[in-house]
Short mmCIF file of C-alpha atoms in Angstrom, two decimals:
data_model
loop_
_atom_site.label_atom_id
_atom_site.label_comp_id
_atom_site.label_asym_id
_atom_site.label_seq_id
_atom_site.Cartn_x
_atom_site.Cartn_y
_atom_site.Cartn_z
CA MET A 25 5.77 -8.28 8.99
CA THR A 26 2.54 -9.63 7.52
CA ASP A 27 -0.82 -8.11 8.23
CA THR A 28 -2.03 -11.17 10.19
CA ILE A 29 0.25 -12.62 12.84
CA ASP A 30 -0.28 -15.21 15.55
CA ALA A 31 -0.07 -13.88 19.10
CA PRO A 32 3.21 -14.63 20.89
CA ALA A 33 3.18 -17.14 23.73
CA ASP A 34 3.84 -14.42 26.30
CA ALA A 35 1.09 -12.11 25.06
CA ALA A 36 -0.59 -12.11 28.47
CA THR A 37 2.46 -10.38 29.91
CA TYR A 38 1.70 -7.32 27.81
CA GLY A 39 -2.09 -7.31 28.19
CA VAL A 40 -2.22 -6.91 24.41
CA PRO A 41 0.27 -8.55 22.02
CA GLN A 42 2.57 -5.78 20.82
CA GLU A 43 2.09 -6.43 17.11
CA ARG A 44 0.13 -5.27 14.12
CA ARG A 45 -2.77 -7.48 13.07
CA VAL A 46 -5.47 -6.94 10.45
CA VAL A 47 -8.24 -9.55 10.46
CA THR A 48 -11.18 -7.73 8.85
CA ALA A 49 -11.79 -4.90 6.46
CA ILE A 50 -11.08 -1.49 8.01
CA PRO A 51 -13.51 -0.55 9.45
CA GLY A 52 -14.83 -3.97 10.35
CA PRO A 53 -18.50 -4.96 10.72
CA LYS A 54 -18.71 -4.27 14.44
CA SER A 55 -17.15 -0.83 13.99
CA GLU A 56 -19.55 -0.11 11.15
CA GLU A 57 -22.52 -1.00 13.35
CA LEU A 58 -21.22 1.22 16.16
CA HIS A 59 -20.69 4.00 13.64
CA ARG A 60 -24.32 3.79 12.56
CA ARG A 61 -25.34 4.15 16.21
CA ARG A 62 -22.93 7.04 16.65
CA LEU A 63 -24.30 8.98 13.66
CA ALA A 64 -27.75 8.90 15.24
CA VAL A 65 -26.70 10.55 18.49
CA VAL A 66 -23.35 12.38 18.02
CA PRO A 67 -23.15 15.55 15.89
CA PRO A 68 -20.84 15.57 12.86
CA GLY A 69 -18.80 18.37 14.43
CA VAL A 70 -17.30 15.68 16.67
CA SER A 71 -15.59 13.92 13.79
CA SER A 72 -13.15 10.99 13.87
CA ALA A 73 -10.06 10.53 11.76
CA LEU A 74 -10.69 6.79 11.50
CA PRO A 75 -14.11 5.26 12.37
CA VAL A 76 -12.79 2.14 14.04
CA TYR A 77 -14.05 1.69 17.59
CA ILE A 78 -11.44 0.79 20.17
CA ALA A 79 -12.15 -1.91 22.74
CA LYS A 80 -8.73 -2.29 24.37
CA ALA A 81 -5.30 -0.71 24.31
CA ASN A 82 -1.93 -1.38 25.84
CA GLY A 83 1.58 -0.11 25.22
CA ALA A 84 1.68 1.07 21.60
CA ILE A 85 -1.21 -1.04 20.30
CA LEU A 86 -4.91 -0.25 19.85
CA VAL A 87 -7.38 -3.13 19.46
CA ASP A 88 -10.72 -2.41 17.81
CA VAL A 89 -14.03 -4.18 18.42
CA ASP A 90 -13.38 -6.44 15.42
CA GLY A 91 -10.04 -7.65 16.76
CA ASN A 92 -7.80 -5.58 14.48
CA GLN A 93 -4.61 -4.34 16.14
CA PHE A 94 -3.16 -0.99 15.12
CA ILE A 95 0.32 0.35 15.72
CA ASP A 96 -0.56 3.67 17.32
CA LEU A 97 1.68 6.48 16.06
CA GLY A 98 -0.55 9.18 17.55
CA ALA A 99 -0.97 8.26 21.25
CA GLY A 100 -4.28 10.14 21.40
CA ILE A 101 -2.41 13.17 20.01
CA GLY A 102 0.35 12.90 22.57
CA VAL A 103 -1.73 11.90 25.60
CA THR A 104 -0.69 8.31 26.30
CA THR A 105 2.97 9.27 26.14
CA ILE A 106 4.15 6.57 28.52
CA GLY A 107 1.94 3.94 26.85
CA HIS A 108 -1.70 2.91 26.82
CA THR A 109 -2.97 1.48 30.13
CA ASP A 110 0.42 1.74 31.78
CA ALA A 111 0.28 -0.59 34.78
CA ALA A 112 1.54 1.97 37.30
CA VAL A 113 -0.95 4.60 36.12
CA VAL A 114 -3.84 2.15 36.22
CA ALA A 115 -2.86 1.01 39.72
CA ALA A 116 -2.56 4.58 41.01
CA ALA A 117 -5.91 5.62 39.57
CA THR A 118 -7.61 2.44 40.80
CA SER A 119 -6.29 2.93 44.31
CA GLN A 120 -7.41 6.55 44.36
CA LEU A 121 -10.88 5.60 43.12
CA GLN A 122 -11.27 3.54 46.27
CA ASP A 123 -10.32 6.47 48.52
CA VAL A 124 -11.63 9.79 47.18
CA THR A 125 -13.06 10.53 43.73
CA HIS A 126 -13.97 14.19 44.29
CA THR A 127 -14.21 16.86 46.94
CA LEU A 128 -13.32 20.01 44.95
CA PHE A 129 -9.88 21.27 45.91
CA THR A 130 -11.17 24.80 46.53
CA ILE A 131 -13.57 23.45 49.17
CA THR A 132 -11.64 20.68 50.91
CA PRO A 133 -8.16 20.03 49.48
CA TYR A 134 -6.17 16.80 49.25
CA GLU A 135 -2.53 15.76 48.97
CA GLU A 136 -2.54 14.53 45.36
CA TYR A 137 -3.11 18.04 43.98
CA VAL A 138 -0.29 19.39 46.12
CA ARG A 139 2.07 16.63 45.02
CA VAL A 140 1.44 17.29 41.32
CA ALA A 141 2.17 20.97 41.91
CA GLU A 142 5.42 20.02 43.67
CA LEU A 143 6.46 17.81 40.77
CA LEU A 144 5.71 20.50 38.21
CA ALA A 145 7.70 23.03 40.23
CA GLU A 146 10.59 20.59 40.27
CA HIS A 147 10.57 19.62 36.60
CA THR A 148 9.59 22.77 34.70
CA PRO A 149 12.57 24.95 33.68
CA GLY A 150 13.88 27.49 36.19
CA ASP A 151 15.05 27.30 39.80
CA PHE A 152 12.82 30.11 41.09
CA THR A 153 9.79 29.66 43.33
CA LYS A 154 6.76 28.49 41.36
CA ARG A 155 3.07 27.97 41.86
CA THR A 156 0.64 25.72 39.92
CA VAL A 157 -3.10 25.72 39.30
CA LEU A 158 -4.56 22.47 37.97
CA VAL A 159 -7.38 22.45 35.44
CA ASN A 160 -8.97 19.96 33.04
CA SER A 161 -7.66 20.48 29.51
CA GLY A 162 -5.02 22.17 27.40
CA ALA A 163 -7.36 24.90 26.21
CA GLU A 164 -8.36 25.62 29.80
CA ALA A 165 -4.69 25.88 30.73
CA VAL A 166 -4.15 28.42 27.94
CA GLU A 167 -7.18 30.44 29.06
CA ASN A 168 -5.95 30.53 32.64
CA GLY A 169 -2.39 31.34 31.65
CA VAL A 170 -3.56 34.36 29.67
CA LYS A 171 -5.94 35.40 32.45
CA ILE A 172 -3.19 35.33 35.05
CA ALA A 173 -0.75 37.20 32.80
CA ARG A 174 -3.33 39.92 32.24
CA LYS A 175 -3.97 40.22 35.97
CA PHE A 176 -0.25 40.41 36.76
CA THR A 177 0.66 42.97 34.08
CA GLY A 178 -2.54 45.02 34.01
CA ARG A 179 -2.39 44.76 30.21
CA TYR A 180 -4.72 43.06 27.72
CA GLY A 181 -2.76 42.22 24.59
CA VAL A 182 -1.96 38.57 23.77
CA ALA A 183 0.69 37.78 21.16
CA VAL A 184 0.84 34.42 19.38
CA LEU A 185 2.77 33.05 16.41
CA GLU A 186 1.81 32.00 12.91
CA HIS A 187 0.85 28.32 12.55
CA ALA A 188 0.00 28.12 16.26
CA TYR A 189 -2.75 25.97 17.71
CA HIS A 190 -4.01 26.55 21.26
CA GLY A 191 -7.52 25.08 21.51
CA ARG A 192 -11.23 25.29 20.71
CA THR A 193 -12.54 27.65 23.42
CA ASN A 194 -13.47 31.20 22.47
CA LEU A 195 -10.15 32.78 23.42
CA THR A 196 -8.03 29.93 22.07
CA MET A 197 -9.91 29.90 18.76
CA ALA A 198 -8.88 33.53 18.40
CA MET A 199 -5.29 32.52 19.14
CA ASN A 200 -5.16 29.74 16.52
CA PHE A 201 -3.63 30.39 13.12
CA LYS A 202 -5.80 27.99 11.10
CA ALA A 203 -9.50 28.82 11.12
CA SER A 204 -10.97 25.78 9.39
CA PRO A 205 -12.22 23.59 10.93
CA TYR A 206 -11.58 24.91 14.41
CA SER A 207 -13.33 28.27 14.36
CA THR A 208 -15.28 28.59 11.12
CA GLY A 209 -18.69 30.08 11.91
CA PHE A 210 -18.16 30.17 15.67
CA GLY A 211 -17.43 33.88 16.14
CA PRO A 212 -17.29 36.57 17.32
CA PHE A 213 -14.02 35.84 19.06
CA ALA A 214 -12.06 37.35 21.91
CA GLY A 215 -10.17 40.50 21.02
CA ASP A 216 -6.69 41.86 21.75
CA VAL A 217 -5.00 38.84 20.12
CA TYR A 218 -2.11 39.61 17.77
CA ARG A 219 -0.47 37.09 15.44
CA ALA A 220 3.21 37.53 14.60
CA PRO A 221 5.54 35.73 12.17
CA ASN A 222 7.10 32.51 13.40
CA SER A 223 10.46 30.91 12.67
CA TYR A 224 9.86 28.22 10.02
CA PRO A 225 13.33 27.37 8.69
CA TYR A 226 12.17 25.08 5.88
CA HIS A 227 10.15 27.89 4.34
CA ASP A 228 11.67 31.20 5.43
CA GLY A 229 15.37 30.28 5.40
CA LEU A 230 16.05 32.75 8.22
CA SER A 231 18.44 32.31 11.09
CA GLY A 232 17.01 32.40 14.58
CA ALA A 233 18.26 35.95 15.10
CA GLU A 234 16.79 37.13 11.79
CA ALA A 235 13.43 35.49 12.46
CA ALA A 236 13.29 36.93 15.99
CA ALA A 237 14.08 40.42 14.72
CA ARG A 238 11.21 40.10 12.24
CA THR A 239 8.78 38.91 14.93
CA ILE A 240 9.77 41.60 17.40
CA ALA A 241 9.59 44.36 14.79
CA TYR A 242 6.12 43.21 13.80
CA LEU A 243 4.83 43.22 17.38
CA GLU A 244 6.39 46.55 18.23
CA LYS A 245 4.86 48.13 15.15
CA THR A 246 1.38 46.57 15.25
CA VAL A 247 0.77 46.39 19.00
CA GLY A 248 3.49 48.01 21.03
CA ALA A 249 5.33 46.15 23.76
CA SER A 250 3.74 48.22 26.51
CA ASP A 251 0.27 46.88 25.61
CA LEU A 252 1.18 43.19 25.64
CA ALA A 253 0.40 41.04 28.66
CA CYS A 254 1.97 37.88 27.26
CA LEU A 255 3.54 36.09 24.34
CA VAL A 256 2.32 32.49 24.05
CA VAL A 257 4.52 30.12 22.05
CA GLU A 258 4.73 26.40 21.41
CA PRO A 259 8.46 25.60 21.58
CA ILE A 260 7.73 22.97 18.92
CA GLN A 261 4.45 23.62 17.20
CA GLY A 262 2.04 20.70 17.25
CA GLU A 263 -0.97 21.08 14.97
CA GLY A 264 1.10 23.60 13.00
CA GLY A 265 3.24 20.74 11.72
CA PHE A 266 5.95 20.05 14.32
CA VAL A 267 7.73 23.23 13.29
CA VAL A 268 11.08 23.44 15.08
CA PRO A 269 12.30 27.06 15.23
CA ALA A 270 15.80 28.05 14.19
CA PRO A 271 18.39 28.14 17.01
CA GLY A 272 18.31 31.40 18.91
CA PHE A 273 14.77 32.37 17.89
CA LEU A 274 12.98 31.57 21.13
CA PRO A 275 15.69 32.86 23.51
CA ALA A 276 15.66 36.18 21.66
CA LEU A 277 11.90 36.45 22.06
CA GLN A 278 12.18 35.58 25.73
CA GLU A 279 14.84 38.27 26.27
CA TRP A 280 12.64 40.84 24.54
CA CYS A 281 9.67 39.85 26.71
CA THR A 282 11.72 40.14 29.91
CA GLU A 283 13.03 43.57 28.92
CA ASN A 284 9.47 44.80 28.29
CA GLY A 285 7.58 43.23 31.19
CA ILE A 286 5.75 40.74 28.95
CA VAL A 287 4.97 37.31 30.41
CA PHE A 288 6.61 34.63 28.25
CA ILE A 289 4.30 31.57 28.22
CA ALA A 290 5.45 28.22 26.84
CA ASP A 291 2.53 26.14 25.62
CA GLU A 292 4.01 22.68 26.27
CA ILE A 293 0.67 20.91 26.07
CA GLN A 294 1.83 18.63 23.24
CA SER A 295 5.61 18.92 23.52
CA GLY A 296 5.94 18.47 27.28
CA MET A 297 6.09 15.54 29.70
CA ALA A 298 9.10 13.65 28.27
CA ARG A 299 7.83 13.79 24.69
CA THR A 300 11.06 15.23 23.28
CA GLY A 301 13.66 13.52 25.47
CA ALA A 302 13.46 16.30 28.07
CA TYR A 303 10.66 16.92 30.52
CA PHE A 304 9.77 20.01 28.52
CA ALA A 305 10.83 20.99 25.01
CA SER A 306 11.83 24.44 26.28
CA GLU A 307 14.96 22.81 27.67
CA HIS A 308 16.25 22.06 24.16
CA PHE A 309 16.32 25.77 23.39
CA GLY A 310 17.73 27.06 26.67
CA LEU A 311 14.37 28.61 27.56
CA VAL A 312 13.23 29.40 31.08
CA PRO A 313 9.64 30.54 30.53
CA ASP A 314 7.77 32.69 33.03
CA MET A 315 4.92 30.21 32.73
CA VAL A 316 4.61 26.65 31.41
CA LEU A 317 1.33 25.05 30.32
CA SER A 318 0.99 21.27 30.69
CA ALA A 319 -1.71 18.81 29.65
CA LYS A 320 -2.05 15.79 27.33
CA GLY A 321 0.67 13.42 28.54
CA ILE A 322 0.66 14.58 32.15
CA ALA A 323 -1.83 12.02 33.50
CA GLY A 324 -1.47 9.00 31.24
CA GLY A 325 -4.87 9.36 29.59
CA LEU A 326 -6.89 10.98 32.37
CA PRO A 327 -8.03 14.61 32.00
CA LEU A 328 -5.64 16.99 33.74
CA ALA A 329 -3.75 20.15 32.86
CA GLY A 330 -1.56 22.60 34.70
CA VAL A 331 -0.46 26.22 34.66
CA THR A 332 2.91 26.56 36.38
CA GLY A 333 4.57 29.94 36.72
CA ARG A 334 6.74 32.28 38.71
CA ALA A 335 5.26 32.75 42.16
CA GLU A 336 4.91 36.52 41.83
CA ILE A 337 2.92 36.09 38.62
CA MET A 338 0.71 33.27 39.87
CA ASP A 339 0.09 35.00 43.20
CA SER A 340 -1.42 38.05 41.48
CA ALA A 341 -4.80 36.32 41.15
CA GLN A 342 -7.16 36.98 44.06
CA PRO A 343 -8.55 34.10 46.19
CA GLY A 344 -11.43 32.51 44.31
CA GLY A 345 -10.20 33.84 40.98
CA LEU A 346 -8.72 30.50 39.91
CA GLY A 347 -10.03 26.96 39.96
CA GLY A 348 -12.95 24.92 38.71
CA THR A 349 -15.19 22.06 39.75
CA PHE A 350 -13.10 19.23 38.34
CA GLY A 351 -9.70 20.94 38.15
CA GLY A 352 -7.04 18.73 39.74
CA ASN A 353 -9.44 15.83 40.30
CA PRO A 354 -7.80 13.43 42.78
CA VAL A 355 -7.96 10.40 40.48
CA ALA A 356 -6.34 12.28 37.60
CA ALA A 357 -3.79 13.78 39.99
CA ALA A 358 -2.87 10.33 41.32
CA ALA A 359 -2.36 9.16 37.75
CA ALA A 360 -0.12 12.16 37.07
CA ILE A 361 2.07 11.34 40.05
CA ALA A 362 2.50 7.83 38.63
CA VAL A 363 3.45 9.30 35.24
CA PHE A 364 6.24 11.37 36.80
CA GLU A 365 7.45 8.32 38.71
CA GLN A 366 7.44 6.18 35.56
CA ILE A 367 9.40 8.74 33.58
CA GLU A 368 12.15 8.47 36.17
CA SER A 369 12.04 4.76 37.03
CA ALA A 370 11.75 3.59 33.41
CA SER A 371 14.25 6.16 32.04
CA LEU A 372 11.66 7.36 29.55
CA LEU A 373 13.61 10.45 28.53
CA ALA A 374 16.15 8.10 26.98
CA GLU A 375 13.34 6.18 25.29
CA ALA A 376 12.25 9.36 23.50
CA THR A 377 15.79 9.79 22.21
CA ARG A 378 15.85 6.14 21.07
CA ILE A 379 12.61 6.63 19.16
CA GLU A 380 13.96 9.78 17.50
CA GLY A 381 16.94 7.81 16.23
CA VAL A 382 14.84 5.04 14.70
CA LEU A 383 12.18 7.31 13.24
CA THR A 384 14.55 9.92 11.85
CA ALA A 385 16.84 7.35 10.22
CA GLY A 386 13.88 5.56 8.67
CA LEU A 387 12.24 8.73 7.41
CA LEU A 388 15.48 10.11 5.97
CA ALA A 389 15.84 6.83 4.08
CA LEU A 390 12.34 7.35 2.69
CA GLN A 391 13.25 10.91 1.72
CA GLU A 392 16.04 9.50 -0.44
CA LYS A 393 13.47 7.39 -2.29
CA TYR A 394 10.58 9.84 -2.59
CA ASP A 395 11.18 13.43 -3.65
CA ILE A 396 7.80 14.57 -2.34
CA ILE A 397 9.23 14.38 1.20
CA GLY A 398 10.44 17.95 1.50
CA GLU A 399 11.71 17.85 5.08
CA VAL A 400 12.16 15.48 8.00
CA ARG A 401 12.10 17.33 11.33
CA GLY A 402 11.40 17.02 15.03
CA ILE A 403 12.93 16.12 18.38
CA GLY A 404 12.47 12.96 20.43
CA ALA A 405 9.20 11.11 19.87
CA MET A 406 7.82 14.14 18.05
CA VAL A 407 8.90 13.78 14.43
CA ALA A 408 7.24 14.78 11.16
CA ILE A 409 7.68 14.86 7.41
CA GLU A 410 6.39 17.68 5.25
CA LEU A 411 5.19 16.62 1.82
CA VAL A 412 5.37 18.84 -1.27
CA GLU A 413 4.38 18.44 -4.89
CA ALA A 414 6.93 16.50 -6.91
CA GLY A 415 9.73 18.69 -8.22
CA THR A 416 8.92 21.68 -5.99
CA GLY A 417 10.88 20.79 -2.85
CA ALA A 418 13.93 22.87 -3.71
CA THR A 419 11.96 25.86 -5.01
CA THR A 420 8.32 26.71 -4.33
CA LYS A 421 7.64 23.84 -1.88
CA VAL A 422 4.00 23.55 -2.91
CA PRO A 423 2.04 21.72 -0.16
CA ASN A 424 0.91 18.19 -1.02
CA ALA A 425 -2.01 17.45 1.27
CA ALA A 426 -3.48 14.89 -1.12
CA ALA A 427 -0.44 12.63 -0.71
CA VAL A 428 -0.64 12.86 3.07
CA ASN A 429 -4.29 11.86 3.07
CA THR A 430 -3.62 8.92 0.75
CA ILE A 431 -0.73 7.69 2.90
CA VAL A 432 -2.74 7.94 6.13
CA ALA A 433 -5.64 6.03 4.55
CA TYR A 434 -3.32 3.31 3.21
CA ALA A 435 -1.61 2.97 6.57
CA ALA A 436 -4.93 2.61 8.37
CA GLN A 437 -6.00 -0.21 6.05
CA HIS A 438 -2.79 -2.01 6.96
CA GLY A 439 -2.93 -1.55 10.72
CA VAL A 440 -0.99 1.67 11.31
CA LEU A 441 -2.63 4.74 12.81
CA ALA A 442 -0.88 7.94 11.70
CA LEU A 443 -1.86 11.60 12.05
CA THR A 444 -1.87 14.59 9.75
CA ALA A 445 -0.88 18.13 10.72
CA GLY A 446 0.23 21.44 9.27
CA THR A 447 -1.58 24.60 8.29
CA TYR A 448 -2.00 23.22 4.77
CA GLY A 449 -2.59 19.61 5.82
CA ASN A 450 0.63 18.45 4.18
CA VAL A 451 2.49 17.16 7.24
CA LEU A 452 2.53 13.56 8.44
CA ARG A 453 3.33 13.53 12.16
CA PHE A 454 4.66 10.70 14.27
CA LEU A 455 3.74 10.94 17.93
CA PRO A 456 4.13 7.41 19.32
CA SER A 457 4.17 6.46 22.95
CA LEU A 458 7.53 5.98 24.61
CA ALA A 459 6.57 2.33 25.11
CA ILE A 460 6.81 1.55 21.41
CA SER A 461 9.54 -0.90 20.42
CA ASP A 462 12.05 -0.52 17.62
CA GLU A 463 10.42 -3.52 15.96
CA LEU A 464 7.02 -1.83 15.89
CA LEU A 465 8.53 1.41 14.60
CA ARG A 466 10.31 -0.37 11.77
CA ASP A 467 7.17 -2.32 10.92
CA ALA A 468 5.18 0.92 10.79
CA LEU A 469 7.85 2.52 8.60
CA THR A 470 7.59 -0.44 6.23
CA VAL A 471 3.87 0.23 5.85
CA ILE A 472 4.52 3.94 5.31
CA ASP A 473 7.09 3.03 2.65
CA GLU A 474 4.50 0.84 0.93
CA ALA A 475 2.03 3.73 1.09
CA PHE A 476 4.47 6.04 -0.68
CA ALA A 477 5.16 3.37 -3.29
CA SER A 478 1.42 3.07 -3.92
CA LEU A 479 1.35 6.71 -4.96
CA GLU A 480 3.72 5.94 -7.81
CA ALA A 481 2.01 2.72 -8.89
#
């Protein structure tokens, strides 16, 4: 596919033609002017991966103010999972805007909050009675999950895993593995957070049982099970580089937590809501967490997050101890209900599996051509490649962040938006919406192939 393509005759059907199109330099003149305005009023701490300013989006395509169309392989870091401006989500939010925009659920409640809680109880793993509190963001969900676990257990310790990412609030910064740029200079941080080894098969070579034994031994020695309120894990790590643990690792940790009265919390903020071909990635590992944290893809682009857990755990918080001014906003909740309905009516779980097939096959083919691709990994529409220095993939596996940055920059110039990840910045992650077509995926892979070839030119 060329960089400039005429719009198809039926483009109006899609809102935005589902194609890549580059018509100016990247960034274009209008984006550059907006960027000058932005630098005058927005601090540099709020950085952007690509300073192109988006005017419209639909499906898997972003359109900037200069008319360039990008194949979006990031979906707002997993937020627009069912597609940008999905018609059902837009209709639900629009209708709700005409009825009630805000009352504060803890003052005068409304049905939309209740319905989202019902849907989360139905679709999170486990057939026990559950309760849900709705909040605004992933980090807020993590904070509340930990708070509730501490209240329930009467303990303070919080265990997390290496390479984890949980947010930018004070507690979640303490829970992250990578300090820069998320927490550098922002301390002091919350205490009683303990970081244990993770299962990272590409690097440690351990079986799930061996990795779990190492993690458990570390926590028992450095903290003691009796002092831990919770263990918070991402079933598939997001910012950490889409690390998929070895089979058996997570169930062994869950069993240990259950035996020792530790609340097992699955942070499904990035991996949940149909992203992996299941409602929640925990299902791929046979996990039934005590608590599941949802956000990102739950409301189709509107701010919403949830903490869903066993009733006896969630009920431990006293009246007034949970909630917030905008938590479970009725417009965002209405959008979330539409997302659940779309996952079912459009068979989006199967779409995630379709995307995995196309992406994985294409990336494995690239791995045959380029020895700096050390590993292809992931599940569903959550796939990544880890890049290493040439000749080190079978031995030291030296991270190659420079190659990742070059590839992302090349892709952007040719109308493909891709994301980096990994503790060492050497992972290229693919997080497209479930609305993306095979044609767009293959076109994006062609650009990525060209980007790799440019490294050798």
